[in-house]
PDB file of C-alpha atoms in Angstrom:
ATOM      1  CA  UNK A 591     139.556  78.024 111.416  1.00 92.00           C
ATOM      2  CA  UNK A 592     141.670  75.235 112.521  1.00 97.00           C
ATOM      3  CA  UNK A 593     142.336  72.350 110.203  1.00 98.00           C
ATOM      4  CA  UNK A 594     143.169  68.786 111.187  1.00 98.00           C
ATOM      5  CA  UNK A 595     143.897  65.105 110.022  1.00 98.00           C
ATOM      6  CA  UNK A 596     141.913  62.102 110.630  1.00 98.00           C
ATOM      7  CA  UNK A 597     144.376  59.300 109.346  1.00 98.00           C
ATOM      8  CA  UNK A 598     142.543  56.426 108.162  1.00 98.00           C
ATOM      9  CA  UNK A 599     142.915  52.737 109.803  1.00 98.00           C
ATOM     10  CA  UNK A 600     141.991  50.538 107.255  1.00 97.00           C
ATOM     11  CA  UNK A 601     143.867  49.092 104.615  1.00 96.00           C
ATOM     12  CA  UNK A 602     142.625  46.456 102.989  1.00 94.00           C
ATOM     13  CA  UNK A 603     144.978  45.755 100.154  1.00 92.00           C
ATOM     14  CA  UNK A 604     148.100  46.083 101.282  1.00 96.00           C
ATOM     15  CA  UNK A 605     150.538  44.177 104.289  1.00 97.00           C
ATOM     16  CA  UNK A 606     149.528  45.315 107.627  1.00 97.00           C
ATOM     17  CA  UNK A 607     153.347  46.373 108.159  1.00 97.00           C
ATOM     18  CA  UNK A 608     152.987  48.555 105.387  1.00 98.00           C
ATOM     19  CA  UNK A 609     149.712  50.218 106.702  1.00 98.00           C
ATOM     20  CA  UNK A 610     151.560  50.974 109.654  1.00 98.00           C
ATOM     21  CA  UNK A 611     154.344  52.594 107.867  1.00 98.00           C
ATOM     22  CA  UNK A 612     151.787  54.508 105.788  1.00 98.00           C
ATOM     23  CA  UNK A 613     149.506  56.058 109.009  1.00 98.00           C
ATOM     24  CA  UNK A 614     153.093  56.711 110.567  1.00 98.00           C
ATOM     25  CA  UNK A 615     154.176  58.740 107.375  1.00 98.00           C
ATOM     26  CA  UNK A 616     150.798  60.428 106.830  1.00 98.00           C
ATOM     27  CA  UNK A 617     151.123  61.642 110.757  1.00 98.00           C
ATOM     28  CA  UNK A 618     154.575  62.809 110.063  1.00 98.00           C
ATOM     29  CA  UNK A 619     153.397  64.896 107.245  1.00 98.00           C
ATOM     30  CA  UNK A 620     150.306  66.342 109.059  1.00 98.00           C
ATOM     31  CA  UNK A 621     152.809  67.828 112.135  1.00 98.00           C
ATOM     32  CA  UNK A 622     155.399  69.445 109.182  1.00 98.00           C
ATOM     33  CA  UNK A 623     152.395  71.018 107.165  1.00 98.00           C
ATOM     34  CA  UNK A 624     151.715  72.435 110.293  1.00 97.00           C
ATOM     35  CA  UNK A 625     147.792  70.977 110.768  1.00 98.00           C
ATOM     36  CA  UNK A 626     146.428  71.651 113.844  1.00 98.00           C
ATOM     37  CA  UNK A 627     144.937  68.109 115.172  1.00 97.00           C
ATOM     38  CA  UNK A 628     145.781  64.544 114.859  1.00 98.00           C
ATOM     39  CA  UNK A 629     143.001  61.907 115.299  1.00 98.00           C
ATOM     40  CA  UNK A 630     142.324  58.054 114.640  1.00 98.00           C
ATOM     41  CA  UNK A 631     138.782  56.303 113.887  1.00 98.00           C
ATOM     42  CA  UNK A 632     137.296  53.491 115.620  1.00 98.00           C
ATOM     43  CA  UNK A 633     135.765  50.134 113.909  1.00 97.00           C
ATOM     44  CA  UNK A 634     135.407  46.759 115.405  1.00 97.00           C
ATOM     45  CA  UNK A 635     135.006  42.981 114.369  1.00 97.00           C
ATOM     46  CA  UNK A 636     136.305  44.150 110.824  1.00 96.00           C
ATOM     47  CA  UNK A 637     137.180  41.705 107.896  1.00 95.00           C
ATOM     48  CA  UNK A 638     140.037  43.134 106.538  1.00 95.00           C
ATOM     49  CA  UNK A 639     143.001  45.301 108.443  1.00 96.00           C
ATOM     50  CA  UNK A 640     142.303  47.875 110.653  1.00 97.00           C
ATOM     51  CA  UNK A 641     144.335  49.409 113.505  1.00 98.00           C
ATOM     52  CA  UNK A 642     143.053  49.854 116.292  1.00 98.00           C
ATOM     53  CA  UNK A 643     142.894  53.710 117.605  1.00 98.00           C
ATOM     54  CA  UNK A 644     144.982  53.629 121.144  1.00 98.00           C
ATOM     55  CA  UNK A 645     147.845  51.382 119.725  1.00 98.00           C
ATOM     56  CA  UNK A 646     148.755  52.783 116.758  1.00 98.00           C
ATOM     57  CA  UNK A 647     147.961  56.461 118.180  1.00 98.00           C
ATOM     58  CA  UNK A 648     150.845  55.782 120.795  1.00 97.00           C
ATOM     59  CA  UNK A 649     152.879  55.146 118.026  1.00 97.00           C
ATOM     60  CA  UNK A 650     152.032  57.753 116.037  1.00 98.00           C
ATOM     61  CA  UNK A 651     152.098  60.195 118.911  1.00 98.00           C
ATOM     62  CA  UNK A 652     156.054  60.431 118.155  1.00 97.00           C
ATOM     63  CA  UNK A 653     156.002  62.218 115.470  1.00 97.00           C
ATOM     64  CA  UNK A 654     153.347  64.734 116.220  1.00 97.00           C
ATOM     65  CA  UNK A 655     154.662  67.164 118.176  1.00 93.00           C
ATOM     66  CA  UNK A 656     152.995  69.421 121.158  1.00 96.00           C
ATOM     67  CA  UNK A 657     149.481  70.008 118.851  1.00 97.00           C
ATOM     68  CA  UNK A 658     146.361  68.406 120.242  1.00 98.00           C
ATOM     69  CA  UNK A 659     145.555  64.590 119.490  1.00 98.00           C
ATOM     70  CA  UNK A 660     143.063  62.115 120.354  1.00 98.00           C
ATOM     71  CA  UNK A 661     140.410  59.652 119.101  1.00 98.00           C
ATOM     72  CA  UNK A 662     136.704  58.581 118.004  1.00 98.00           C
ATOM     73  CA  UNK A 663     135.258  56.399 120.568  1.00 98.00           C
ATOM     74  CA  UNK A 664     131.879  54.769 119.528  1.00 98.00           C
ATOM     75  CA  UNK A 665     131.437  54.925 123.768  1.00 98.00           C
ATOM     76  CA  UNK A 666     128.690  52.000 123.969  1.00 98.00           C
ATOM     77  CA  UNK A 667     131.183  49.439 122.873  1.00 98.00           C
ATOM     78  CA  UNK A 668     133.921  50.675 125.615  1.00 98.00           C
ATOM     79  CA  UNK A 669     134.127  49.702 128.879  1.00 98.00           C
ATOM     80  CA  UNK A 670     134.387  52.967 130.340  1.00 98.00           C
ATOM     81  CA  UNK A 671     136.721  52.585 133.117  1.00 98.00           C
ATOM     82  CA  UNK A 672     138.932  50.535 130.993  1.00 98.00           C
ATOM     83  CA  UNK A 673     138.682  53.412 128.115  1.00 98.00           C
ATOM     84  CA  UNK A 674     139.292  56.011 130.850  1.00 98.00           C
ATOM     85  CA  UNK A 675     142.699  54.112 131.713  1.00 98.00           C
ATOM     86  CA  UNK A 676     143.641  54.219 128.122  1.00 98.00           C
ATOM     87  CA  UNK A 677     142.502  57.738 127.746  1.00 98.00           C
ATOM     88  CA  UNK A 678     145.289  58.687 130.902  1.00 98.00           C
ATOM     89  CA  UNK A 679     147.772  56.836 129.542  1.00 98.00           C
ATOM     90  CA  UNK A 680     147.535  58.646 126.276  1.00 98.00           C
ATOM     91  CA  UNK A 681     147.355  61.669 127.698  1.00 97.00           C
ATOM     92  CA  UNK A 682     150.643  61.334 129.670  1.00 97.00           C
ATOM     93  CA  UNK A 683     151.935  60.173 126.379  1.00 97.00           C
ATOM     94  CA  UNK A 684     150.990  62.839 124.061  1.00 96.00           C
ATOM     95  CA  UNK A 685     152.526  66.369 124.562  1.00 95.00           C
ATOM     96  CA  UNK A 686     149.360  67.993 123.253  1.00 96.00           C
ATOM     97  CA  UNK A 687     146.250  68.223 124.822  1.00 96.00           C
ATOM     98  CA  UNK A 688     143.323  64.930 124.179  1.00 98.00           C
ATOM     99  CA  UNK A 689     139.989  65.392 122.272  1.00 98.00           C
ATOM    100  CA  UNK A 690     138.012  62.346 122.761  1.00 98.00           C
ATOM    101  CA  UNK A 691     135.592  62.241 119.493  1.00 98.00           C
ATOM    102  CA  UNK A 692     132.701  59.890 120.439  1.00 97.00           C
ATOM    103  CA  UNK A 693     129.867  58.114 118.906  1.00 96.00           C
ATOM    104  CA  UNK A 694     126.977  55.494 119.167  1.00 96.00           C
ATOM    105  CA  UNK A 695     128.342  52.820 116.898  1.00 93.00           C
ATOM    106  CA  UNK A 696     125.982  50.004 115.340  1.00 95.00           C
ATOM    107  CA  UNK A 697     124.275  47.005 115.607  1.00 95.00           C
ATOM    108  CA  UNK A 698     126.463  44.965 113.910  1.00 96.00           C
ATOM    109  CA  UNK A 699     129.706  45.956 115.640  1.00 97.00           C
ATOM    110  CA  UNK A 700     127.532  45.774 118.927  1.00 97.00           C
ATOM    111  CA  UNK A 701     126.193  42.310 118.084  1.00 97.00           C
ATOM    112  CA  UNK A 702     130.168  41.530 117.527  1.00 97.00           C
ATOM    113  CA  UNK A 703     131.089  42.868 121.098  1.00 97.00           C
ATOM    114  CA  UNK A 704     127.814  41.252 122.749  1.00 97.00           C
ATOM    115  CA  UNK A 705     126.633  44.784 123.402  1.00 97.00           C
ATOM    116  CA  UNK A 706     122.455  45.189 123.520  1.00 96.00           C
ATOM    117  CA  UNK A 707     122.566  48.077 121.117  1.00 96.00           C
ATOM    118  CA  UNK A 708     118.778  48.829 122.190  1.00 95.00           C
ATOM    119  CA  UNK A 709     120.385  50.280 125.040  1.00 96.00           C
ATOM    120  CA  UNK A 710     122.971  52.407 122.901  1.00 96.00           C
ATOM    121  CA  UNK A 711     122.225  55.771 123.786  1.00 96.00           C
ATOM    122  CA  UNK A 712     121.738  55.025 127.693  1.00 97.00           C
ATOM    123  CA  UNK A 713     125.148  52.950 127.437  1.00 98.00           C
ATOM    124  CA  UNK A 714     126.456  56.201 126.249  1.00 98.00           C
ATOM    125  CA  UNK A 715     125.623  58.853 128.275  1.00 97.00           C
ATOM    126  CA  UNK A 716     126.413  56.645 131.367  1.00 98.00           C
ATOM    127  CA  UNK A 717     129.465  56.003 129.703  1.00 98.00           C
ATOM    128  CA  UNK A 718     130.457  59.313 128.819  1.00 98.00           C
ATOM    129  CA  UNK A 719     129.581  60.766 132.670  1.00 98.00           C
ATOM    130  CA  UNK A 720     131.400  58.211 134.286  1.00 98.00           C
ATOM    131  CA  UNK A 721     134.515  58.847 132.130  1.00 98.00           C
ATOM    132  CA  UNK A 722     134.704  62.566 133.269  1.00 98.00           C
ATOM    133  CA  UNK A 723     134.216  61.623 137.040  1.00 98.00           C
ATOM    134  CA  UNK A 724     137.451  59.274 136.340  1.00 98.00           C
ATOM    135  CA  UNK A 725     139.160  62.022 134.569  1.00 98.00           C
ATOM    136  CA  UNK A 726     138.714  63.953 137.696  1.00 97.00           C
ATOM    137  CA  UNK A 727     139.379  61.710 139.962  1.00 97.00           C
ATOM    138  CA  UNK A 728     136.389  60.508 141.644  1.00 98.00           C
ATOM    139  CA  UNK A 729     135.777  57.119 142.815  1.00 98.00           C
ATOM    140  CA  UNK A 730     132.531  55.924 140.801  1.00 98.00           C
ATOM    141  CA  UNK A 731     129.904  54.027 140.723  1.00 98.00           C
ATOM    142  CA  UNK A 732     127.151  53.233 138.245  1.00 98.00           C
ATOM    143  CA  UNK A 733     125.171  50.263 138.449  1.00 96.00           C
ATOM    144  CA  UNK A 734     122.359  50.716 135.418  1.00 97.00           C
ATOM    145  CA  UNK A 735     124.184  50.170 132.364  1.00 97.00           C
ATOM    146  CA  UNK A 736     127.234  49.383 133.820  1.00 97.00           C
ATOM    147  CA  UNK A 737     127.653  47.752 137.029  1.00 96.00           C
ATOM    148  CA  UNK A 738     130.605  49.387 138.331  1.00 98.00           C
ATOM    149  CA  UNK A 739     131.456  49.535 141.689  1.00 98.00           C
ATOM    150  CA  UNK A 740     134.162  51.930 143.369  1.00 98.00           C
ATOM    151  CA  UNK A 741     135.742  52.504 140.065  1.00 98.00           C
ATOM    152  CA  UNK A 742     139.014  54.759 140.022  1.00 98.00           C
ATOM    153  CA  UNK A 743     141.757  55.417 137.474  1.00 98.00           C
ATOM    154  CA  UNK A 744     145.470  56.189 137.520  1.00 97.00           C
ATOM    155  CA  UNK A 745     146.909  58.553 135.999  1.00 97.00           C
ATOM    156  CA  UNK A 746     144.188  60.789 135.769  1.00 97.00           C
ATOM    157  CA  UNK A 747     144.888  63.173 133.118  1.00 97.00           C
ATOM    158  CA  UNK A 748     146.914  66.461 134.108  1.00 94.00           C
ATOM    159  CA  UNK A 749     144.695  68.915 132.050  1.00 94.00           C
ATOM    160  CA  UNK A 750     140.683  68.342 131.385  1.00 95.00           C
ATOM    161  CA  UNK A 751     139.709  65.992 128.239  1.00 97.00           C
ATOM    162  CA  UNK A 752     137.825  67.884 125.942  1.00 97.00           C
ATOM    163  CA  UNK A 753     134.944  65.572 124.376  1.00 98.00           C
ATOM    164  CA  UNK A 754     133.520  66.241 120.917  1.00 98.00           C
ATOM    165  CA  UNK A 755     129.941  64.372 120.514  1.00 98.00           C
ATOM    166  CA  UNK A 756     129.438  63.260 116.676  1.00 97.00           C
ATOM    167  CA  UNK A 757     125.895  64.132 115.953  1.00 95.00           C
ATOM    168  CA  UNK A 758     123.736  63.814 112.660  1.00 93.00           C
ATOM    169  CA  UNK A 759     119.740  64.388 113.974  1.00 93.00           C
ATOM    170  CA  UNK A 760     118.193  67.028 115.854  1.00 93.00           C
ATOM    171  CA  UNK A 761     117.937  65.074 119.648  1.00 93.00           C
ATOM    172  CA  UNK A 762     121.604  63.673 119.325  1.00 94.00           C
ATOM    173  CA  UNK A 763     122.726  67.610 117.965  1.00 96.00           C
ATOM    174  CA  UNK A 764     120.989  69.035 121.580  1.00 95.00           C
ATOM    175  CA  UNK A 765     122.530  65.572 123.256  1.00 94.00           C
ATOM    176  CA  UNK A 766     126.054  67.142 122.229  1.00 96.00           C
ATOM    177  CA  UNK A 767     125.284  70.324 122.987  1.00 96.00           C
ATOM    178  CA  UNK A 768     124.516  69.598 126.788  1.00 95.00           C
ATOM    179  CA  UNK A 769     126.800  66.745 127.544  1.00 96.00           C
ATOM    180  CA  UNK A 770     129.648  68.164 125.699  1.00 95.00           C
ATOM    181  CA  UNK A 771     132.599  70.304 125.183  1.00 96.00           C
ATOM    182  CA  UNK A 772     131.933  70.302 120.964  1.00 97.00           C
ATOM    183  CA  UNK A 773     129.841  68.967 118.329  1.00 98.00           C
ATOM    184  CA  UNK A 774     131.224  66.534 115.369  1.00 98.00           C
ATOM    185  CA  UNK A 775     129.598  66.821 112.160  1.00 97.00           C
ATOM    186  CA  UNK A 776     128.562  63.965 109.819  1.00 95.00           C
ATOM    187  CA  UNK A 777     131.330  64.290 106.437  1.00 96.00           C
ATOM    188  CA  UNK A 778     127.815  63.243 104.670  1.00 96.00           C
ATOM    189  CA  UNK A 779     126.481  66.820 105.052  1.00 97.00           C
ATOM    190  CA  UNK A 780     126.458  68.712 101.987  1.00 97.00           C
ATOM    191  CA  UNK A 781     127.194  72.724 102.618  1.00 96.00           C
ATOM    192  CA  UNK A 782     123.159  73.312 102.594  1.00 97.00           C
ATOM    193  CA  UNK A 783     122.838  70.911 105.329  1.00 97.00           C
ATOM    194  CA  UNK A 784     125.470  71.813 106.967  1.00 98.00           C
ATOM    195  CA  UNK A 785     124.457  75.083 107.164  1.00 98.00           C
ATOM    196  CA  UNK A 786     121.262  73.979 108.318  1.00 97.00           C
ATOM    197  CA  UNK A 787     122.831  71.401 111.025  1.00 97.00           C
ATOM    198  CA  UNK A 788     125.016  74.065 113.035  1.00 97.00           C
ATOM    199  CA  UNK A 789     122.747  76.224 113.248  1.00 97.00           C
ATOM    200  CA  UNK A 790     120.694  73.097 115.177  1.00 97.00           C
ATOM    201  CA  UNK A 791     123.580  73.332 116.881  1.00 97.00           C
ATOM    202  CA  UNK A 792     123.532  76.661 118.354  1.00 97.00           C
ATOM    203  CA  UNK A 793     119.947  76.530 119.517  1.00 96.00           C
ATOM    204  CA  UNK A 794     120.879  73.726 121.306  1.00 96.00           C
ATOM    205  CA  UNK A 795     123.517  75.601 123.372  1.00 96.00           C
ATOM    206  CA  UNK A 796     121.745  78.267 123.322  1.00 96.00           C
ATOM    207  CA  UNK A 797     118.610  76.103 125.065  1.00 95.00           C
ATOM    208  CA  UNK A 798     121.082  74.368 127.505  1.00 93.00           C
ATOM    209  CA  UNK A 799     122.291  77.978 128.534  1.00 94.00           C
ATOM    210  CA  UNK A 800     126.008  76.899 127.141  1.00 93.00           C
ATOM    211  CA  UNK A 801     128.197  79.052 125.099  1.00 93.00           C
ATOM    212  CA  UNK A 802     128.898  77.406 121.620  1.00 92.00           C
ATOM    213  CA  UNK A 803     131.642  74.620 121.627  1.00 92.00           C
ATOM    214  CA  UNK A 804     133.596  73.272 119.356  1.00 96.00           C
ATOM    215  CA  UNK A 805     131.822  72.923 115.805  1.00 98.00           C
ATOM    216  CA  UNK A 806     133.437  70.727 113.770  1.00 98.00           C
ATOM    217  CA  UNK A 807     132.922  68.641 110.421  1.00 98.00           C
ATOM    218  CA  UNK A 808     134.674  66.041 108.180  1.00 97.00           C
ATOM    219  CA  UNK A 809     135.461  66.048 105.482  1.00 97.00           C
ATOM    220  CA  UNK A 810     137.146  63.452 103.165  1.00 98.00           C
ATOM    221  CA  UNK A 811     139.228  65.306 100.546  1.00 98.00           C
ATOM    222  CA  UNK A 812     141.523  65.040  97.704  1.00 98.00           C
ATOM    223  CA  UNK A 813     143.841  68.074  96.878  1.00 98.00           C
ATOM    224  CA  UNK A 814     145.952  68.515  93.399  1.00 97.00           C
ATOM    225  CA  UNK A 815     147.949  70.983  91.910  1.00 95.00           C
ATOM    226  CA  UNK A 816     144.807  72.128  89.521  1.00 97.00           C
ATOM    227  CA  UNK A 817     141.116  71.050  89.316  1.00 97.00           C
ATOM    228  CA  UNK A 818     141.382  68.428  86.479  1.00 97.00           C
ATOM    229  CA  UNK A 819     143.898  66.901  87.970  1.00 97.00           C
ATOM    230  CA  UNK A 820     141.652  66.456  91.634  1.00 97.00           C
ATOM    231  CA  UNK A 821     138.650  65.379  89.309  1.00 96.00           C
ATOM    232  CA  UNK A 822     140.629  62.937  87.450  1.00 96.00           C
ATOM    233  CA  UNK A 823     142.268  61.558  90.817  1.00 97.00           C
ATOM    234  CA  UNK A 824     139.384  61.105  92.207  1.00 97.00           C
ATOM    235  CA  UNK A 825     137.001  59.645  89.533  1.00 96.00           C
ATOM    236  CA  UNK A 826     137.474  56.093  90.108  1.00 96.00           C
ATOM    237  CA  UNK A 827     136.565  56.218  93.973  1.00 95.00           C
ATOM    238  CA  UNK A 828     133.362  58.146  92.995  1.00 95.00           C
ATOM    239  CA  UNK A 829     132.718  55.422  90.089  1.00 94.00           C
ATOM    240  CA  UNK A 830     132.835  53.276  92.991  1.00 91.00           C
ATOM    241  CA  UNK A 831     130.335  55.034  95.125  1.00 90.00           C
ATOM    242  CA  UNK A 832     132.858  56.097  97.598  1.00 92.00           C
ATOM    243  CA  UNK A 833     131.857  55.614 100.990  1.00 90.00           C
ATOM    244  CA  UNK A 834     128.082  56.537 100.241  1.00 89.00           C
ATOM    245  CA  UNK A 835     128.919  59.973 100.970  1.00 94.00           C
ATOM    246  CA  UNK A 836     127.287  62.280  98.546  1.00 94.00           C
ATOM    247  CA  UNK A 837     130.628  64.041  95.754  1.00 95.00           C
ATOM    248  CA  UNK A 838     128.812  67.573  96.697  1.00 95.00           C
ATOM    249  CA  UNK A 839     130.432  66.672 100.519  1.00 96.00           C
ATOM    250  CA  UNK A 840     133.379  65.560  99.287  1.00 97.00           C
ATOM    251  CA  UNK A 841     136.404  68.408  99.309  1.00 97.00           C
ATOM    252  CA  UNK A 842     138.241  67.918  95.902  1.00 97.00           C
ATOM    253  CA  UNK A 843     139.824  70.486  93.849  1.00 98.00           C
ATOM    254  CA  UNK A 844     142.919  72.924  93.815  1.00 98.00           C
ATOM    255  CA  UNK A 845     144.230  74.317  96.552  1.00 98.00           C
ATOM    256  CA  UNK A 846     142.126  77.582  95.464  1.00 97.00           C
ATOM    257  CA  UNK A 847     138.648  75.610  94.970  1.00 98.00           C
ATOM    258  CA  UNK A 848     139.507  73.918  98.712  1.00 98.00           C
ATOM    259  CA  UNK A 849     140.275  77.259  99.880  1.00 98.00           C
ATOM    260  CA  UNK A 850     137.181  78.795  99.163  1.00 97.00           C
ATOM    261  CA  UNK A 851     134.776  75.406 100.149  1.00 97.00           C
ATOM    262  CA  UNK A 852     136.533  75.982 103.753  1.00 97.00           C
ATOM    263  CA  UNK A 853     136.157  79.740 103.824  1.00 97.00           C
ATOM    264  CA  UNK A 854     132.256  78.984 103.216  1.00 97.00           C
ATOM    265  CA  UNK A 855     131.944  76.943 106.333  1.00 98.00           C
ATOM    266  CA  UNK A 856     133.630  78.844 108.295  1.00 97.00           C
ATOM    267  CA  UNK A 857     131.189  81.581 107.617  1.00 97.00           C
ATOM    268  CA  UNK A 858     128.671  79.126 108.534  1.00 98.00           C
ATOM    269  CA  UNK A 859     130.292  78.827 111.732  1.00 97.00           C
ATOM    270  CA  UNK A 860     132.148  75.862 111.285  1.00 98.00           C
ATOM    271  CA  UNK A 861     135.884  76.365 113.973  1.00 97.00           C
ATOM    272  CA  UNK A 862     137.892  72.966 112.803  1.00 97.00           C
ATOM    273  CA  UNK A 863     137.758  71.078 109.924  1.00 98.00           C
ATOM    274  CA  UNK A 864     138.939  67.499 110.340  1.00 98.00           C
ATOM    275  CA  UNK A 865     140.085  66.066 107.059  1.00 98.00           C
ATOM    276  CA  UNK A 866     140.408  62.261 106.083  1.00 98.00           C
ATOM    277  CA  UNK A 867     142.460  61.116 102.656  1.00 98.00           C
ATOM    278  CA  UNK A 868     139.653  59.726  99.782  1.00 98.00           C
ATOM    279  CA  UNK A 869     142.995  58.008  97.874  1.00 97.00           C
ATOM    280  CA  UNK A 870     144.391  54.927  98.645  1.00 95.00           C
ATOM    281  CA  UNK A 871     147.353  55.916  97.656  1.00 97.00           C
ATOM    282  CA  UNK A 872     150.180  56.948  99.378  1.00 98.00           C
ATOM    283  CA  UNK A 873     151.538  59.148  97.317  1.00 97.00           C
ATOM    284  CA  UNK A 874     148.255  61.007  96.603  1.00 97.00           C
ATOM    285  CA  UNK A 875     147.730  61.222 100.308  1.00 98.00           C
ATOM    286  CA  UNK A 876     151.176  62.720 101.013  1.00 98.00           C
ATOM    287  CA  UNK A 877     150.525  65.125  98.286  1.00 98.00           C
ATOM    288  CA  UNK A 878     147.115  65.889 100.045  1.00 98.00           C
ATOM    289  CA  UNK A 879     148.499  66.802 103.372  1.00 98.00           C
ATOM    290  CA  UNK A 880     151.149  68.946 102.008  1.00 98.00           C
ATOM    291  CA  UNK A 881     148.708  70.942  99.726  1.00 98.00           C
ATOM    292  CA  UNK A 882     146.961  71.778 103.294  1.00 98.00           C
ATOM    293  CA  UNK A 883     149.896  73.993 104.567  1.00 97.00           C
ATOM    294  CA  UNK A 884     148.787  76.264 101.631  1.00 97.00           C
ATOM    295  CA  UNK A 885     145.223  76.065 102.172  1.00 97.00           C
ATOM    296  CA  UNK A 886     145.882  77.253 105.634  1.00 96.00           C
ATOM    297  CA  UNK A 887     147.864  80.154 104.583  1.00 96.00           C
ATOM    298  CA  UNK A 888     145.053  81.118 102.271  1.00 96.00           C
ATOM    299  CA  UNK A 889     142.583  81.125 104.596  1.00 94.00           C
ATOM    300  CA  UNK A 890     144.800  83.081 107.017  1.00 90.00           C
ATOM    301  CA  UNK A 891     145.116  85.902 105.030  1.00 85.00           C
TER     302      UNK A 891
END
């Protein structure tokens, strides 16, 4: 099981100079605790501070090292050829190899962007196709959702783009499954439904005649040096009713307790775990990320 780091972009309370210093530390402590992948979100039209994904990745691409990097996309909001560009560019920055996470996104952040979100999942797949003719160096065009006429990018990435579809229901699940490379889970499943949702999964390869991809899951976590001290860390964001994601999906605990939550998806079927901070603060975070390096060498013995 692989373990990676989504860093969050938003930071509401504190100087957006600061935030930068923070996502730059978190990345730097990711690549020395030896995780595995390094990815951004993606959230428009916001009211407080947050960073947008192919900026600050190029900065944060520096201290990362050769591992593999990339992004969530929510594709319908994208122009594609202009996100394909971006996408190259990365990938000649990075020394790792790019996993493009991608999404539908939602009315309001379409309304924001003048996007007709009725069209989302139409936007998308067009989207998505025409990205990977790019990528290979087609000239394209697509002229119902997009209007694009002999489209063509330079530089077109030197090794393929491997795409991870985030998926929650059944038809979006078997959407991922045939369009793509790897399958993002919700970090709102709890371990029954998770259990329940990969194995939606695999029929859905299995029914597109596609060996299994990529089957990944969030999961927003908060590691101390025993239990209490996790619980007691992360009491006040649950008070709050963190992120509306149920505390039986959140990963809190000890190293042990983390070890073991991990070890049960895996044997679900679960092959990367992408993890994203619950604190909002820095040192907690730090602390977090460094606890991981153990976790991994648990779980690979």
């Amino acid at each position: 099981m692989k373990i990676g780091i989504s860093v969050s972009s938003s930071y509401p309370d504190i100087a957006p100079s600061l935030a930068v210093d923070w996502m730059v530390e978190r990345t730097r402590e990711a690549n020395w605790s030896g995780l595995d992948h390094l990815f951004v979100g993606d959230h428009h039209s916001t009211k407080t501070p947050y960073f947008q994904n192919n900026v600050i990745l190029g900065r944060m691409l520096a201290e990362w090292g050769d591992k593999p990097f990339g992004a969530l996309y929510l594709l319908p909001l994208w122009n594609p050829v202009l996100l394909a560009e971006q996408v190259g560019t990365l990938a000649a920055v990075g020394k790792g190899r790019f996993i493009m996470q991608c999404g539908l996104g939602d009315p309001r952040q379409g309304a924001a962007l003048g996007v007709d979100m009725r069209r989302q999942v139409g936007l998308f797949v067009a989207a998505l196709k025409v990205m990977q003719a790019l990528w290979r160096g087609e000239t394209v065009d697509e002229v119902t959702y997009w209007q694009l006429q002999r489209a063509r990018i330079s530089p077109v990435p030197s090794e393929p783009i491997e795409v991870w579809i985030g998926a929650l229901v059944a038809p979006a699940i078997a959407r991922a499954a045939t369009l793509g490379d790897g399958w993002l889970a919700a970090p709102s499943l709890t371990l029954a439904e998770s259990a329940v949702a990969i194995q939606q999964y695999k029929t859905a390869c299995a029914n597109a005649e596609k060996a299994m991809g990529a089957a990944a899951i969030r999961r927003d976590i908060l590691i101390s040096e025993t239990s209490q001290a996790a619980k007691r860390a992360v009491a006040p964001y649950l008070a709050a009713g963190y992120r509306g994601i149920p505390p039986e999906a959140l990963l809190v605990g000890s190293v042990d307790e983390v070890t073991d939550c991990l070890g049960q998806l895996n044997q679900q079927g679960y092959t990367e775990i992408i993890v994203r901070n619950i604190s909002r603060d820095q040192g907690q975070c730090l602390k977090t990320i460094a606890l991981l390096s153990e976790v991994k060498a648990a779980l690979q013995s």
